[in-house]
XYZ file of C-alpha atoms in Angstrom:
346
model
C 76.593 85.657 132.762
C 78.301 82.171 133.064
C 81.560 81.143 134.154
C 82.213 80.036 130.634
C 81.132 83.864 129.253
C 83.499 85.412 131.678
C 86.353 83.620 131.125
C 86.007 84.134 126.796
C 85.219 87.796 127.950
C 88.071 88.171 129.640
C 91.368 88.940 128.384
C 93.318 85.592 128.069
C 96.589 85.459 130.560
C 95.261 88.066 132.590
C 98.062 89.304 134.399
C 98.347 88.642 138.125
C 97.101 92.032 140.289
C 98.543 93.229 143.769
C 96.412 92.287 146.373
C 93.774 94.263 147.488
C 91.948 94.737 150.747
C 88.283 95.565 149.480
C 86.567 98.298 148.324
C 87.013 101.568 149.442
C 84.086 103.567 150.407
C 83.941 106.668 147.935
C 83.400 109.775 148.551
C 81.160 112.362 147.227
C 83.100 115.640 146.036
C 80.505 117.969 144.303
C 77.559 116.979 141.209
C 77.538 118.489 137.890
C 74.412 120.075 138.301
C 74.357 121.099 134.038
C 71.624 119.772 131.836
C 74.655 119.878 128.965
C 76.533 117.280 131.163
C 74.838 114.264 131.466
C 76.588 111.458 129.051
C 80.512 112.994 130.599
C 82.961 110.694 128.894
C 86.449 112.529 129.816
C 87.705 114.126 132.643
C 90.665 115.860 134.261
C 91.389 117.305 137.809
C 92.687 121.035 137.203
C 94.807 123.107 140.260
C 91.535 125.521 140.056
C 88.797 122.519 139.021
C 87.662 120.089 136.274
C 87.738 119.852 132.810
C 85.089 117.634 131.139
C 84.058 116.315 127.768
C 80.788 114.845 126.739
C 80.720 111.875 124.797
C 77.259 112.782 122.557
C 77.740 114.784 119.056
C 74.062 115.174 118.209
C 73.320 118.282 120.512
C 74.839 121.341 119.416
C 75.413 122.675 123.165
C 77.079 119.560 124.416
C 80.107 120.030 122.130
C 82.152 122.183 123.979
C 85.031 121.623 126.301
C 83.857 122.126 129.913
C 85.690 124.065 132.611
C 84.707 123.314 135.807
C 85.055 125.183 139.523
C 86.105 122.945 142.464
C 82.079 122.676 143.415
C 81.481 121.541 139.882
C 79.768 124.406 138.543
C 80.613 125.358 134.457
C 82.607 128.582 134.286
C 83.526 128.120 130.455
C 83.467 126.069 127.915
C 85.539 125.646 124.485
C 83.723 125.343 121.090
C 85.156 123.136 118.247
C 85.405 124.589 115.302
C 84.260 122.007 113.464
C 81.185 118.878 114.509
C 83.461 116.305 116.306
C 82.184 112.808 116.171
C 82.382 111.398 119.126
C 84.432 112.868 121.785
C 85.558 110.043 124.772
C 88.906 110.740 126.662
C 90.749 113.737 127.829
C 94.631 113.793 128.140
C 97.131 116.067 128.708
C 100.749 116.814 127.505
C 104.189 117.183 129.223
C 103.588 120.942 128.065
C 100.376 121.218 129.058
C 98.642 121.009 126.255
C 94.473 119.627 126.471
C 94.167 116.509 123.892
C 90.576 115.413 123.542
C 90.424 111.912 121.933
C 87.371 111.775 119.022
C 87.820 107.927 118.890
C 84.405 106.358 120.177
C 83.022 103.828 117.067
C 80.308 102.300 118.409
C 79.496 101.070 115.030
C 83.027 100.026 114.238
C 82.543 102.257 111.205
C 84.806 105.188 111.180
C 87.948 105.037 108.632
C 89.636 107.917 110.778
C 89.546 108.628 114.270
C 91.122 111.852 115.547
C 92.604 113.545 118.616
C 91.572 117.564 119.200
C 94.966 119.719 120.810
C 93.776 122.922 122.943
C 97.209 124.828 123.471
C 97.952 126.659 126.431
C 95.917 129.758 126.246
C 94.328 129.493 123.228
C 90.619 128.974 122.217
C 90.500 126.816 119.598
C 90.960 123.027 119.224
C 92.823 121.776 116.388
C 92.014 118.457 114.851
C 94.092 115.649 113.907
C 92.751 112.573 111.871
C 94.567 109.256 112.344
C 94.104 105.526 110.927
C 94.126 102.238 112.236
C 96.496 99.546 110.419
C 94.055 96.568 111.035
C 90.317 98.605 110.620
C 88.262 100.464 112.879
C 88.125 99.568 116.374
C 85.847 101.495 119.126
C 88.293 103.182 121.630
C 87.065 105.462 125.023
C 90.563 105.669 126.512
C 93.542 108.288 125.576
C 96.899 108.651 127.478
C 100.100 110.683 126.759
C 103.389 109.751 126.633
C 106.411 112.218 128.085
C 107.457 113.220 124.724
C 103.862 114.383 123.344
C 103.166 110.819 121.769
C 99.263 110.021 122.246
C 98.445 106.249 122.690
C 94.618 105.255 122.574
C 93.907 102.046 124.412
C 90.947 100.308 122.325
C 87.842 99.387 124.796
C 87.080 95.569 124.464
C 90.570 94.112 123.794
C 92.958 96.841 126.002
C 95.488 97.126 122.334
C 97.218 100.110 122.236
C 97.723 102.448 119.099
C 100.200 105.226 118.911
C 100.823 107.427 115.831
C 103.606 106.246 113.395
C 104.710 109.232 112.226
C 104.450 113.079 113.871
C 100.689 114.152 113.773
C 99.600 117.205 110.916
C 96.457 119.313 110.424
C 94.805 118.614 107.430
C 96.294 114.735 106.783
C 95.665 111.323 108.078
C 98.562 109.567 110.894
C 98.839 105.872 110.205
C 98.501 104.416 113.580
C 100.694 101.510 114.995
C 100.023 98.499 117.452
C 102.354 99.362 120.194
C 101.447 96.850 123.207
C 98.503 96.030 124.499
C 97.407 95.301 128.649
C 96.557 92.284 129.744
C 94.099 93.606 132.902
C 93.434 91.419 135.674
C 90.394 89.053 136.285
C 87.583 90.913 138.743
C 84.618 90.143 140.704
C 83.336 93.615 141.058
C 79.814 94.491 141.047
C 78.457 97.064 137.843
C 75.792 97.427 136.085
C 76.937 95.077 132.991
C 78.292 92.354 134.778
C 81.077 90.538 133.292
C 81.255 92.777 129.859
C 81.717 95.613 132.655
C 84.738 94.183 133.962
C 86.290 93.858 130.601
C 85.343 97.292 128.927
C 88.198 99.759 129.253
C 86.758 102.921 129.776
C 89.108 105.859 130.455
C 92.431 106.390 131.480
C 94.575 108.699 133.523
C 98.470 109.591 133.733
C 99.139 111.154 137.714
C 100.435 114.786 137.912
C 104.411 113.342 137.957
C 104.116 111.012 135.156
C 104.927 108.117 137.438
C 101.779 106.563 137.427
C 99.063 105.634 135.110
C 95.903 104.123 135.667
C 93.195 102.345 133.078
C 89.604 102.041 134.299
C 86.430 99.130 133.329
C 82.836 99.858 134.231
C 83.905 98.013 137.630
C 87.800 98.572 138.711
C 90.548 101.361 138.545
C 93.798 99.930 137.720
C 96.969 101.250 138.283
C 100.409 101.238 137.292
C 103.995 102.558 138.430
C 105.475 104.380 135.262
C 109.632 104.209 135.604
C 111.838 106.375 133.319
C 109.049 107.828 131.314
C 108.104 104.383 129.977
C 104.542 104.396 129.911
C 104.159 101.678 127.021
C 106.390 99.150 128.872
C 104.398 100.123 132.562
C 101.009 98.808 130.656
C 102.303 96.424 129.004
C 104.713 94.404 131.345
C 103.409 95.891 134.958
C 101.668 94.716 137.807
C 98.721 97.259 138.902
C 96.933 98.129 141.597
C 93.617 97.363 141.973
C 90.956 99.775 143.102
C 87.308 98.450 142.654
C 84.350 101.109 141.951
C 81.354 99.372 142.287
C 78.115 99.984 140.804
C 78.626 103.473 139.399
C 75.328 104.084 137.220
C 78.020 104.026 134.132
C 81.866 104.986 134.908
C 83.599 106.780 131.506
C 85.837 108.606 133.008
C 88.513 108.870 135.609
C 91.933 111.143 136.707
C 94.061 111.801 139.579
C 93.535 114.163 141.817
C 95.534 117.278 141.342
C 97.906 116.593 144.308
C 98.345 112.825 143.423
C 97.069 111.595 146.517
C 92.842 110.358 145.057
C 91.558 109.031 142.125
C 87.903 110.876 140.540
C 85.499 109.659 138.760
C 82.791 110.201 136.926
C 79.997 108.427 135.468
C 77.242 108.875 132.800
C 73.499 109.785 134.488
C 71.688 110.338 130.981
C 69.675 107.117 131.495
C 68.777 107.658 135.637
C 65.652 108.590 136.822
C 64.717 112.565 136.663
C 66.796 114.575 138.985
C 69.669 112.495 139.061
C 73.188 114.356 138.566
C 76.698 113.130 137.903
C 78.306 113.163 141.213
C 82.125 113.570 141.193
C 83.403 110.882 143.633
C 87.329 110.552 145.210
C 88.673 107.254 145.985
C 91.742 106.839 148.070
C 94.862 105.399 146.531
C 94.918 101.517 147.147
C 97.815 100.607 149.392
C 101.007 100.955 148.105
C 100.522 104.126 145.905
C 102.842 106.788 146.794
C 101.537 110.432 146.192
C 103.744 112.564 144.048
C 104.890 115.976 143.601
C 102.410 117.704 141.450
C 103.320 118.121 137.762
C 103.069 122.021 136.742
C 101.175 123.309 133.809
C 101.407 126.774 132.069
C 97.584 127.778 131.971
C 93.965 127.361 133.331
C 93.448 126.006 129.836
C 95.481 123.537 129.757
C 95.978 121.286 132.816
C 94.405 118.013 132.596
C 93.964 114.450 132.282
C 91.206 112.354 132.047
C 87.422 109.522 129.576
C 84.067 108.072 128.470
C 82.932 105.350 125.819
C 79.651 104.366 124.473
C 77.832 101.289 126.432
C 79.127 98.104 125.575
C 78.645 97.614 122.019
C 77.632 94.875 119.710
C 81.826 94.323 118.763
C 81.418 92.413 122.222
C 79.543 89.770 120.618
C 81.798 89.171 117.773
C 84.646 88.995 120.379
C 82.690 86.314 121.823
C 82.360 84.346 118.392
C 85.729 84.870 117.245
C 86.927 83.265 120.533
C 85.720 79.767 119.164
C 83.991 76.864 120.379
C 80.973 78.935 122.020
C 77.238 77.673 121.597
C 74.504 79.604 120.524
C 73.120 80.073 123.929
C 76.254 81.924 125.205
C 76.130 84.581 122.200
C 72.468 85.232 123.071
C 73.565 85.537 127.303
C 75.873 88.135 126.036
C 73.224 89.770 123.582
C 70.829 89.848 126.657
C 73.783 91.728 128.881
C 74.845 94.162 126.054
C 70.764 95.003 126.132
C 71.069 96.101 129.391
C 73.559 98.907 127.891
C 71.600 102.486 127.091
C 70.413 103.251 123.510
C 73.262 102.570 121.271
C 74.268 105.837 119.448
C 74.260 105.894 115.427
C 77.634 107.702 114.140
């Protein structure tokens, strides 16, 4: 990709980011050794494990909600009781409820998105459509606000969207443009170059609620949450920088369940035979200061977590609309978005 590419591909004004010293090595925790868990777009650190969500729709057995031991192993899983259609983030609420964000468009075809609540010891997700203002957008990132709120964080452009009005069963939430992040400019390695650095992927609130963190193909970044003010953190902050280079392809990401690591993730469906999602734990970057725990109710219902599709064609348009580009750059960032997996139809 050229100089010229990155800088349209990257958010304009990028805020500045607190130094950082270099990548931490990661650390291997435990793989997901499950043939159902292979494209993992969502995940949370639980005080007994992991919960996971897979970002595919087409197989039957990978739409479930995944509960995971601390070596990674499934020991149940949650059935939807309808097809979601495509599943991307995990979140959880100040009372502990498990929201599941259905907002991937690859396509940028989808008139409703929706968010899936699993209450604190129940069995059954309940589904909740919602609508853009401004047209479909593709979105792989969900966070929670203190008061229940959810606020999806759209992949390409970092805008965030919170409901307008209190969420129902059976209607459709007009959505609202609440803020959106200006991320930092980065230099990490991944497998999609400059589009990786770009693509928000998953995000993450920390057990206390006093820190939240967004994550690209490429970089973990985080940011101090004051008074409950989660909007205003993303929006007006400063993060913290952790890089996490060359992950096959990084969807999802959460604290650790003491505060102290972030875990991630990352998609395997396109590796060689054999290969399994390894969970890996990255130390806080300096000046991150672990937390007391939040508490949750249940098993169920203790989490917060993502995935996306690959970088998607909206990329190129992004490029376009930005003006003044040549032909030859849109076909650079054709070639890069080819180096993506199979784009999904919805």
């Amino acid at each position: 990709m050229t100089a010229a590419a990155l800088a349209v591909l990257a958010p304009p004004g990028g805020a500045a980011a607190n130094p950082s010293p270099g990548p931490a090595p990661a650390t291997p925790v435990c793989e997901v050794r499950d043939s159902r868990l292979t494209e993992i777009s969502g995940m949370a650190a639980t005080d007994d494990g992991y919960v996971v969500v897979n970002d595919g729709a087409d197989d039957e057995a990978r739409r479930r909600i995944f509960f995971l031991d601390p070596r990674c192993a499934v020991v149940r899983t949650v059935s939807y009781p309808s097809r979601p259609r495509d599943t991307e983030d995990l979140a959880v609420g100040a009372d502990g409820t498990v929201w599941v964000a259905d907002t991937g468009d690859n396509d940028r075809s989808r008139q409703t998105v929706a968010v899936w609540k699993l209450a604190p010891g129940t069995d059954r997700p309940v589904l909740y459509r919602m609508a853009y203002p401004d047209g479909p957008h593709d979105s792989e990132a969900l966070l929670v606000t203190a008061d229940n709120r959810p606020v999806i964080v759209t992949k390409y452009s970092a805008v965030l969207y919170a409901p307008s009005a209190d969420l129902r069963p059976g209607a459709t939430t007009p959505l609202a443009k609440v803020g959106q992040v200006r991320l930092p400019a980065s230099t990490t390695s991944n497998p999609f170059s400059a589009l990786g650095r770009t693509a928000v992927t998953g995000a993450a609130t920390a057990p206390d609620g006093r820190r939240v963190v967004l994550r690209t193909y490429a970089d973990a970044f985080e940011f101090d949450v004051a008074d409950g003010d989660l909007i205003g953190a993303l929006t007006g902050g400063t993060p913290r920088v952790t890089p996490l280079p060359d992950e096959p392809q990084g969807e999802s990401i959460t604290f650790s369940a003491d505060g102290r690591s972030l875990l991630t993730l990352s998609e395997t469906a396109d590796q060689p035979a054999g290969t399994w999602p390894r969970l890996l734990r990255y130390p806080l970057t300096a000046g991150a200061t672990p937390a007391t725990p939040r508490a949750t109710p249940e098993p169920t219902a203790r989490a917060a977590g993502d995935r996306a599709g690959s970088p998607g064609g909206v990329a190129v348009a992004s490029v376009v609309a930005a003006g003044g580009l040549g032909l030859g750059l849109v076909v650079v960032a054709v070639l890069v978005l080819a180096r993506s997996r199979r784009a999904r139809r919805r």
